[in-house]
CSV table of C-alpha atoms in Angstrom, one decimal:
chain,number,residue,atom,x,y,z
A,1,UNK,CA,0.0,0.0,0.0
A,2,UNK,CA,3.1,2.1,0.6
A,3,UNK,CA,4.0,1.6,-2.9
A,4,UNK,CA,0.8,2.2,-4.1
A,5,UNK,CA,0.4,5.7,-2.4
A,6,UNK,CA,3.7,6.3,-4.3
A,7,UNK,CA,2.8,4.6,-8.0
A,8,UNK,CA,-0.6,6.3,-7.8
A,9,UNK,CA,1.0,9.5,-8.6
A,10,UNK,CA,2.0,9.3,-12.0
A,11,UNK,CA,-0.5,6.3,-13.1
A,12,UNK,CA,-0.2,7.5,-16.7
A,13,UNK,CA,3.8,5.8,-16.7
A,14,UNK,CA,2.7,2.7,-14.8
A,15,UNK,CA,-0.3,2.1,-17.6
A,16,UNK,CA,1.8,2.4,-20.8
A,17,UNK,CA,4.2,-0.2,-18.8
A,18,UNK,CA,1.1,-2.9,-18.1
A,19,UNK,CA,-1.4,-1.9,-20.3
A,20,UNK,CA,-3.3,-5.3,-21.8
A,21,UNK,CA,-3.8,-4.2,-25.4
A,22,UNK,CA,-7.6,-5.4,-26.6
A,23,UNK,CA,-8.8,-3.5,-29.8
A,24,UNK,CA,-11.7,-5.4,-30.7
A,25,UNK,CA,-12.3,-5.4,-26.5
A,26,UNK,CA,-12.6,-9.6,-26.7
A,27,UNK,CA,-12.5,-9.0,-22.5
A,28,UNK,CA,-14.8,-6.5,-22.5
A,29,UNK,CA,-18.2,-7.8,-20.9
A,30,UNK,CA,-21.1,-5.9,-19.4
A,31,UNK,CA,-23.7,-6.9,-16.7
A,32,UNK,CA,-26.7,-6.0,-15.3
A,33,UNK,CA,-28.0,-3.4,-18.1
A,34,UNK,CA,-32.0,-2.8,-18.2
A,35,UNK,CA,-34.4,-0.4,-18.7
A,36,UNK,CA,-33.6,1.4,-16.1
A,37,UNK,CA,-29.9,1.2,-15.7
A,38,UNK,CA,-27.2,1.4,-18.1
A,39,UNK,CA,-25.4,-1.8,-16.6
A,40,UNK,CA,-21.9,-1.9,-15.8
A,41,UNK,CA,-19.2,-2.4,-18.4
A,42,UNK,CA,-15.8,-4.6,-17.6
A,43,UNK,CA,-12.9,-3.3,-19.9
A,44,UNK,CA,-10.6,-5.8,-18.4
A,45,UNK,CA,-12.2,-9.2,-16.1
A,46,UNK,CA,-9.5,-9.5,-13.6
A,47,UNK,CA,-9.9,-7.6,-10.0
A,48,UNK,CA,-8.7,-6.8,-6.7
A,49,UNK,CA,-9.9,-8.4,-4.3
A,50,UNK,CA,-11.3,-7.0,-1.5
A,51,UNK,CA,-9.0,-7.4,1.7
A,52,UNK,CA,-6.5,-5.4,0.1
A,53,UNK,CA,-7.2,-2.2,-0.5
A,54,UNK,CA,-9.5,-2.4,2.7
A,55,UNK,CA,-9.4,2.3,3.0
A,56,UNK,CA,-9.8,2.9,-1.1
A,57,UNK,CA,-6.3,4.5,-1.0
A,58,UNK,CA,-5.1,3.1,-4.2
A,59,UNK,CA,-7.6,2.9,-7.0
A,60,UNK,CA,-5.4,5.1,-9.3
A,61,UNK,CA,-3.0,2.8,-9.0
A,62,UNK,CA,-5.3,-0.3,-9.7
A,63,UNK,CA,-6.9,1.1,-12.8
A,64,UNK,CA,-2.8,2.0,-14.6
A,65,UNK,CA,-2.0,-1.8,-13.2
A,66,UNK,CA,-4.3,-3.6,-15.4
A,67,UNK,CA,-7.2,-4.3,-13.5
A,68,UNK,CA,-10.4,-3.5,-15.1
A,69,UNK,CA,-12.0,-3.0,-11.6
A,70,UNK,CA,-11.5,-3.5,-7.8
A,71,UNK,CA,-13.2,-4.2,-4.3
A,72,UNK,CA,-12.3,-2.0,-1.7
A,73,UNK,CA,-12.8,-2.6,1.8
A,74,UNK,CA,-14.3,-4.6,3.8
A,75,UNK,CA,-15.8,-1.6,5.0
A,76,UNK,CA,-17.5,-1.4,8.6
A,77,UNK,CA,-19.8,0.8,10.4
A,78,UNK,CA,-17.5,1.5,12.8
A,79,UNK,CA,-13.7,2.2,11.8
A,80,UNK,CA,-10.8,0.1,14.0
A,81,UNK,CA,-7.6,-0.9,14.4
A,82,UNK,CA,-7.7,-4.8,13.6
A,83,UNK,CA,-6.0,-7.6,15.2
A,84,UNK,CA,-2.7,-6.7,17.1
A,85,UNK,CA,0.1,-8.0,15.0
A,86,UNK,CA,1.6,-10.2,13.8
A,87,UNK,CA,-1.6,-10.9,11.9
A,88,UNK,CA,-0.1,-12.0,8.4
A,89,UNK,CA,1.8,-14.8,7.3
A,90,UNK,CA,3.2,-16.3,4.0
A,91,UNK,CA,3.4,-20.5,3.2
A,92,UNK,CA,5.8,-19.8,0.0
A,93,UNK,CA,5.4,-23.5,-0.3
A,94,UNK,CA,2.1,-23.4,-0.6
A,95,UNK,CA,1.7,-19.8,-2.7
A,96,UNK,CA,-0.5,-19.0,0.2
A,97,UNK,CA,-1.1,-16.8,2.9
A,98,UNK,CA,-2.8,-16.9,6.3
A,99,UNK,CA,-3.8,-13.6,8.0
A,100,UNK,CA,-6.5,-12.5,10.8
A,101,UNK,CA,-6.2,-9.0,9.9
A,102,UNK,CA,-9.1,-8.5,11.5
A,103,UNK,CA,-11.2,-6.0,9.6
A,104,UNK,CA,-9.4,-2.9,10.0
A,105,UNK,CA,-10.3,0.2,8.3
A,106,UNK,CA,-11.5,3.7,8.8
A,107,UNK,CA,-15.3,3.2,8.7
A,108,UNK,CA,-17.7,3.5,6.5
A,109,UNK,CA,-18.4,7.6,7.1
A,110,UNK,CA,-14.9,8.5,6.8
A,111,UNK,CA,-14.5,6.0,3.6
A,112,UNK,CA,-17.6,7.4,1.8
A,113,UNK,CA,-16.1,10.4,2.2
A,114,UNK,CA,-12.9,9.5,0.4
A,115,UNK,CA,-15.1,8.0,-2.2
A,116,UNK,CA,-17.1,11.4,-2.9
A,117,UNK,CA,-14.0,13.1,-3.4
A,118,UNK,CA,-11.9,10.5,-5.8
A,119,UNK,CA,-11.6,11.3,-9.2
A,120,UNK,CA,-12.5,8.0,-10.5
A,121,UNK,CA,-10.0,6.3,-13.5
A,122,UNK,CA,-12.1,5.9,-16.9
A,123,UNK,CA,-13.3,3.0,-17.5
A,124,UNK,CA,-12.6,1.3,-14.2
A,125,UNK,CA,-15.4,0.0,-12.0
A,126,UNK,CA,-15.8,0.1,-8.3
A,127,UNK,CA,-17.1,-2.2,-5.9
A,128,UNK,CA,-17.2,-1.8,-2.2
A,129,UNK,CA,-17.3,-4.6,0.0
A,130,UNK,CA,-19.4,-4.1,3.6
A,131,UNK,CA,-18.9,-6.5,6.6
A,132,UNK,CA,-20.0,-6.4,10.2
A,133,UNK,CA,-18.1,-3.9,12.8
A,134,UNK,CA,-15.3,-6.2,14.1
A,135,UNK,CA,-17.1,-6.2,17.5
A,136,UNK,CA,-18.2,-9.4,19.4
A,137,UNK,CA,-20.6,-8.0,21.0
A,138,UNK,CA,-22.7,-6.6,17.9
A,139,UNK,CA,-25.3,-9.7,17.1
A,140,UNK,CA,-28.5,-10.3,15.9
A,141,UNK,CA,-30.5,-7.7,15.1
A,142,UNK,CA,-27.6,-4.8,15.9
A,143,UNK,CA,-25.5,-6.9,13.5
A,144,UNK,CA,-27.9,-6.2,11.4
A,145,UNK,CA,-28.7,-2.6,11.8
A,146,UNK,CA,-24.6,-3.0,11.9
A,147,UNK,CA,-24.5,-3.5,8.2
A,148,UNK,CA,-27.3,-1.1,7.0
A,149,UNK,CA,-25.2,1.9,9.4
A,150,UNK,CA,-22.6,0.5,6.4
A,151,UNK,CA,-24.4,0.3,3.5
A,152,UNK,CA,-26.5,4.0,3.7
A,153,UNK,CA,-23.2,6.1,3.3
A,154,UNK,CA,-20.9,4.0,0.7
A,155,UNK,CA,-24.0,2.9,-1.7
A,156,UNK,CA,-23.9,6.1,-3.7
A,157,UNK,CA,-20.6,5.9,-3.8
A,158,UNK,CA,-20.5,2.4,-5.1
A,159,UNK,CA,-20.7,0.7,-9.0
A,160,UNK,CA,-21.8,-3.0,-7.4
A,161,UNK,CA,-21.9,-3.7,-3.4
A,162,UNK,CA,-20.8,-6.9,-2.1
A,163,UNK,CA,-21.9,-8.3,1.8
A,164,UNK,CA,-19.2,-10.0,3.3
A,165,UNK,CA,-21.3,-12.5,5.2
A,166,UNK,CA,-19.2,-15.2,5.4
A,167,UNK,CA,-16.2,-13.1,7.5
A,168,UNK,CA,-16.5,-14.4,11.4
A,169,UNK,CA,-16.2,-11.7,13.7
A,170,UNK,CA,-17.9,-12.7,16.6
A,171,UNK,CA,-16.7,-14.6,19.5
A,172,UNK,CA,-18.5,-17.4,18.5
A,173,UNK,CA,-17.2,-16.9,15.2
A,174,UNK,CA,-20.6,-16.6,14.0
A,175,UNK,CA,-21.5,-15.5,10.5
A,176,UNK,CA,-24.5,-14.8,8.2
A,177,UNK,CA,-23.6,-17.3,6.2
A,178,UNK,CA,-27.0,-19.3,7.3
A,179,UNK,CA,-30.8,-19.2,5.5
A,180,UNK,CA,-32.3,-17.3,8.3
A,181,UNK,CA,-29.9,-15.0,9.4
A,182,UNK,CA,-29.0,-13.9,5.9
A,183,UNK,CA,-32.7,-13.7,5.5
A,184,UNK,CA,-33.0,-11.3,7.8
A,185,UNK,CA,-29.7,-9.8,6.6
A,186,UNK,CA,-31.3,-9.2,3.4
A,187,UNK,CA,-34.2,-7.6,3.6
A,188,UNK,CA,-32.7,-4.8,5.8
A,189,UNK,CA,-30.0,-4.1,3.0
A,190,UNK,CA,-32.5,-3.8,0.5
A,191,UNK,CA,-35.1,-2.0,2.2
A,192,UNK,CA,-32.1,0.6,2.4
A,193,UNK,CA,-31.0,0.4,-1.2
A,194,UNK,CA,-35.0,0.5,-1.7
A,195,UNK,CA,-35.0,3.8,0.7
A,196,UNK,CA,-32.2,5.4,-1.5
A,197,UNK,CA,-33.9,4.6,-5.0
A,198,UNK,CA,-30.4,2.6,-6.0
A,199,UNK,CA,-30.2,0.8,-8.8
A,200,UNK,CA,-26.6,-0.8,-7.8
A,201,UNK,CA,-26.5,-4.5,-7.8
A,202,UNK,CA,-26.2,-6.2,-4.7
A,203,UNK,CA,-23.8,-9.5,-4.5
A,204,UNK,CA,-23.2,-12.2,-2.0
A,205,UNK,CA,-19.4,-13.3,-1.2
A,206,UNK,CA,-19.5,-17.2,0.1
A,207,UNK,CA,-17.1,-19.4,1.7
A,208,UNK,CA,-15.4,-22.4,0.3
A,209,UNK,CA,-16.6,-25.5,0.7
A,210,UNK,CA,-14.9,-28.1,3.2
A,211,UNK,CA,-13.4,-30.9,1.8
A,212,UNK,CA,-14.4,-34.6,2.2
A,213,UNK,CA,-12.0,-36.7,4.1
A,214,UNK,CA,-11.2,-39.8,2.6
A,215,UNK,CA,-12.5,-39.5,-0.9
A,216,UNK,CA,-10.1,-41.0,-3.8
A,217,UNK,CA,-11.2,-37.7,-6.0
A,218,UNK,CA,-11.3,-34.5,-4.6
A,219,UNK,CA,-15.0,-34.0,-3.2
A,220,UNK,CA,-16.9,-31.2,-1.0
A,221,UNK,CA,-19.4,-30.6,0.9
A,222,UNK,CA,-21.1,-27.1,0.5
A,223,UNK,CA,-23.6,-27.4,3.4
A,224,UNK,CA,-26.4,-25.1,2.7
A,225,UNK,CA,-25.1,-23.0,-0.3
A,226,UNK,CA,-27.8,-24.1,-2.5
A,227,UNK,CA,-30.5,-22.4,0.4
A,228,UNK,CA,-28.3,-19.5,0.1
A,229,UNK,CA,-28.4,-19.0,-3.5
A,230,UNK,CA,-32.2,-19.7,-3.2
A,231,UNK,CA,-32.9,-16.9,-0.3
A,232,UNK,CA,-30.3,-14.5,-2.3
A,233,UNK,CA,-32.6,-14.9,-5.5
A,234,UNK,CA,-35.7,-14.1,-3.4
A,235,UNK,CA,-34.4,-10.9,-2.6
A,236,UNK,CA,-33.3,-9.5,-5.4
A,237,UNK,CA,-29.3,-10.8,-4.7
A,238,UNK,CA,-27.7,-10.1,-8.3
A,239,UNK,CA,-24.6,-12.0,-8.3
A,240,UNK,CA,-22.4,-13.9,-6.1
A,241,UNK,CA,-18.4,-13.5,-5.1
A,242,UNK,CA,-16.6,-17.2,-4.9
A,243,UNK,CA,-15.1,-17.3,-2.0
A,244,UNK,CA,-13.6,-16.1,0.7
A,245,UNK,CA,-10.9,-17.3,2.9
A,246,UNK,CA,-10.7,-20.7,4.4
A,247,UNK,CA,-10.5,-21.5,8.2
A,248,UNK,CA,-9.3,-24.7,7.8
A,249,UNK,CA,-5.7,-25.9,6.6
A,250,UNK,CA,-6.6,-28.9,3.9
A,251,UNK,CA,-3.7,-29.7,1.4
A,252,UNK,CA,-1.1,-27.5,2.5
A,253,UNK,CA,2.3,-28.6,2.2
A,254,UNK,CA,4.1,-26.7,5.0
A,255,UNK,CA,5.4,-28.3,7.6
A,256,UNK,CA,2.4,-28.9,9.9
A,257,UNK,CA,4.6,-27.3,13.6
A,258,UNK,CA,4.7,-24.1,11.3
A,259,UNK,CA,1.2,-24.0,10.2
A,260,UNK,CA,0.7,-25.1,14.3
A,261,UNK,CA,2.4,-21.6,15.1
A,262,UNK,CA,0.7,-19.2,13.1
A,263,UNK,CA,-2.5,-20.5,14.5
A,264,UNK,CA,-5.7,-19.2,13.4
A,265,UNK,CA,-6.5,-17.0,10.4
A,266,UNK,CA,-8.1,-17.0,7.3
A,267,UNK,CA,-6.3,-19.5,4.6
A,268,UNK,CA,-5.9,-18.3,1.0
A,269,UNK,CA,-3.7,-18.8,-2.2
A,270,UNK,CA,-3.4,-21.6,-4.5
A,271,UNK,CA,-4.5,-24.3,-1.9
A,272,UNK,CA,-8.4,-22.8,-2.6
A,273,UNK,CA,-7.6,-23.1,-6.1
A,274,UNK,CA,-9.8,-26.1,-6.9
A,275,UNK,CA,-12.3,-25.2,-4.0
A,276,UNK,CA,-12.9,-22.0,-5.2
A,277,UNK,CA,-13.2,-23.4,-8.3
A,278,UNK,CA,-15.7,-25.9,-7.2
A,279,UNK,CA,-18.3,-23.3,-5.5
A,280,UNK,CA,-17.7,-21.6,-9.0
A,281,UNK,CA,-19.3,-24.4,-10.8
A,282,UNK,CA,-22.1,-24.9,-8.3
A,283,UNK,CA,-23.3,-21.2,-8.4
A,284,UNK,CA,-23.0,-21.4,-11.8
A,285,UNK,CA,-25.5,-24.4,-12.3
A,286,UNK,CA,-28.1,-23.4,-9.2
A,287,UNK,CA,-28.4,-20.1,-11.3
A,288,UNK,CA,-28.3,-21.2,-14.3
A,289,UNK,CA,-25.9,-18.6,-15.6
A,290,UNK,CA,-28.2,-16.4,-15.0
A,291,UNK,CA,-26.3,-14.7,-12.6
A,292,UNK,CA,-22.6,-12.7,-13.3
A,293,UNK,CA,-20.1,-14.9,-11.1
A,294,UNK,CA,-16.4,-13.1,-9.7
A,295,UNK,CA,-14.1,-16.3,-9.3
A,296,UNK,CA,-11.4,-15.4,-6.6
A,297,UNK,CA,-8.8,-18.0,-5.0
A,298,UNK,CA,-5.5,-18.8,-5.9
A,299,UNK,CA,-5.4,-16.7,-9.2
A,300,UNK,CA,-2.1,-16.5,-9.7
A,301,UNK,CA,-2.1,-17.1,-14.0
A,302,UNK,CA,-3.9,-17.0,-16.9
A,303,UNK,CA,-4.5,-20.7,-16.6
A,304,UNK,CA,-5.9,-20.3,-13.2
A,305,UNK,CA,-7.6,-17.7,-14.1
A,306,UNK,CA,-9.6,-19.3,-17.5
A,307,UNK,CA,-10.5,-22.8,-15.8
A,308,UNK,CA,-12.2,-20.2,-12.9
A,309,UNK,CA,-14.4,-18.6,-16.1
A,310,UNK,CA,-15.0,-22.2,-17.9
A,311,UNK,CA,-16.8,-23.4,-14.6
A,312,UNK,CA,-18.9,-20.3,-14.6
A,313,UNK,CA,-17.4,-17.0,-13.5
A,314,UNK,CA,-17.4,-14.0,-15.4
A,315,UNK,CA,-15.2,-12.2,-13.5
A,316,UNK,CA,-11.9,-13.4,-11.5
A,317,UNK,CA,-9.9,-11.6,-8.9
A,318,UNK,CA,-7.1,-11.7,-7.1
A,319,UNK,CA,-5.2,-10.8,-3.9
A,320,UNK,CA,-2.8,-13.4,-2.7
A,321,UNK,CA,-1.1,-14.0,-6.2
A,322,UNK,CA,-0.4,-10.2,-6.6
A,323,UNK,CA,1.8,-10.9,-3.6
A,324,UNK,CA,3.5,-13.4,-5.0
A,325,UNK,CA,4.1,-12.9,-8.6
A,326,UNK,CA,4.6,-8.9,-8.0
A,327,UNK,CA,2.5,-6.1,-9.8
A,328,UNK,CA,2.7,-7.6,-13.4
A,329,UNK,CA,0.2,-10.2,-12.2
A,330,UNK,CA,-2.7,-8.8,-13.7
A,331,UNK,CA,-1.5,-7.8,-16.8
A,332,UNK,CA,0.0,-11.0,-17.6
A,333,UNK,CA,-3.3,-12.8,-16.7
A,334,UNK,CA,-5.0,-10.1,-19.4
A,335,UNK,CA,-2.9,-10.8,-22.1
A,336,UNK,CA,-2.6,-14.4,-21.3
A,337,UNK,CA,-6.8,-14.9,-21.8
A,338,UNK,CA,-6.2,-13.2,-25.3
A,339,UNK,CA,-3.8,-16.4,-26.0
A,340,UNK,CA,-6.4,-18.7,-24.6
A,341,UNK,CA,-9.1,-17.8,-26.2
A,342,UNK,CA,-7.5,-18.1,-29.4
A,343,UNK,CA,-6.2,-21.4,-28.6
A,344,UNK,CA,-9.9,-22.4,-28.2
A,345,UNK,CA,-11.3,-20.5,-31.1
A,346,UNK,CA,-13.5,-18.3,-29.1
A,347,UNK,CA,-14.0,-14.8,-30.2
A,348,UNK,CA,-14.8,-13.4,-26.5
A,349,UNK,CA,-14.2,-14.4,-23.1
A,350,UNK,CA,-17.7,-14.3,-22.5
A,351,UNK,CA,-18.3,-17.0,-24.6
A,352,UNK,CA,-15.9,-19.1,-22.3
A,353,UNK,CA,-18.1,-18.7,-19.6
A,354,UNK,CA,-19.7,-21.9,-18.4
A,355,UNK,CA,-17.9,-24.1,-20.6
A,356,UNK,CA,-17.0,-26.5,-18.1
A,357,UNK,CA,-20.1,-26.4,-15.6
């Protein structure tokens, strides 16, 4: 983020250096268009993932990287500090990290406010992702109320808004990530973006599924995703994030006494690859393809990248790879579809999309 700060001030140089060159804009896709809303258009189909950029202090940057959009945040009602340190930690033998970062930011007023006054990259879109105030002590219906106190200042602010609901920060480690209480969770966020006549399109991030122990070929069990997706629908839900970080430590090959000593935290990288991946394909078939999908886990190359759009995502994005394989990572994802899609004949990316669901 240092770097950024410093980058974002002459984004003009960094773009000529990673720009993704697409005349006949094969890449370019656009969602949610209607009546009564232009729709968004995606220059470029790789993002930031939210996590990152958690205080919207580097857009600039993002746009002259390559990205054709990014997720700022998770925002929260009430601003913080996080989790004392250390709260980060890289598995280089895994091309993964672990962190409990803890949902630090500035809050959602303050944030909103550096929204208002950013003069937005062409072309680029912004999403803003909302979680629950890192607070134990906020639950049921203040949890709630705790995510609309988000929502009212960033949505105008906002190109698509993404609920975090699958980020535990409660003692219990509680989430929203269950029928009723995202029910509940719901209709409160869109009886606000009802309240504020928004047209923005509301999205849902999951978590990846667990996986089986003891099956011969990779297999998961996605508990009650498919009465998610079905409550999402109900209320208007417009598209889904796949996924967020994993609590568990499946598949890693780090010694286990050094996994044992970071502890807890949120697992992500390449060992969510074929999880990720997995949820991917499921969303994909419970909707239909109805609904725009935003693969993210263990992107980290073009390859990675594509097989997350043949099961069913329209969009990717990344966070852990960028650490990894340096700022160049999006770029050389961009470039590298352009190959892919002419080794497969295909004329756009979104014609990719679903191939393999």
């Amino acid at each position: 983020m240092q770097a950024a700060r410093l980058g974002q001030r002459a984004p003009a140089a960094v773009r000529a250096l990673y720009r993704v060159p697409d005349p006949e804009g094969r890449l370019v896709q656009t969602f949610w268009r209607s009546e009564a809303r232009r729709g968004l258009t995606f220059r470029l189909p790789v993002g930031l993932a939210a996590g990152f950029d958690k205080n919207a202090e580097g857009v600039p940057l993002w746009a002259a990287l390559g990205f054709g959009f990014a997720e700022v945040g998770s925002v929260t009602a009430q601003g913080g500090e996080g989790n004392p340190t250390p709260r980060a930690f890289r598995l280089p033998d895994d091309r993964a990290l672990v962190n409990r970062l803890g949902l630090g930011n500035d809050g959602a007023e303050v944030i909103a406010r550096r929204l208002a006054a950013l003069e937005r990259p062409r072309d680029f879109v912004l999403g803003v992702n909302v979680a629950k105030t890192h607070d134990p002590a906020i639950l049921g219906r203040d949890a709630v109320e705790d995510f609309r106190l988000s929502v009212r200042p960033l949505l105008p602010h906002a190109d698509f808004l993404v609920l975090n609901v699958s980020c535990p920060n409660t003692a219990e480690g509680k989430t929203f990530e269950e029928p009723a209480a995202l029910d509940g969770l719901l209709a409160a966020v869109m009886a606000e973006c009802e309240g504020q006549s928004s047209t923005v399109p509301v999205l849902v991030k999951l978590s990846p599924p667990r996986v089986l122990a003891g099956s011969v070929v990779a297999a998961y069990d996605f508990g009650c995703t498919d009465e998610l997706v079905s409550v999402a629908i109900a209320h208007g839900v417009e598209g889904f994030v796949a996924s967020n970080t994993a609590p568990d430590r499946d598949g890693l090959a780090t010694r286990p006494e050094t996994v044992a000593e970071i502890g807890r935290g949120g697992l992500s990288g390449r060992p969510l690859t074929a999880r990720s991946t997995a949820l991917v394909r499921r969303l994909y078939r419970l909707t239909g393809g109805a609904l725009p999908i935003i693969g993210v886990g263990g992107v980290d190359s073009a390859e990675s990248a594509y097989a997350k759009v043949r099961a069913g995502a329209s969009l990717v994005e990344l966070y852990t790879g960028l650490v990894f394989e340096g700022p160049g990572l999006p770029s050389r994802i961009g470039r590298g579809l352009l190959r892919l899609l002419d080794r497969d004949r295909l004329d756009a990316l979104a014609d990719a999309v679903g191939r393999d669901a």
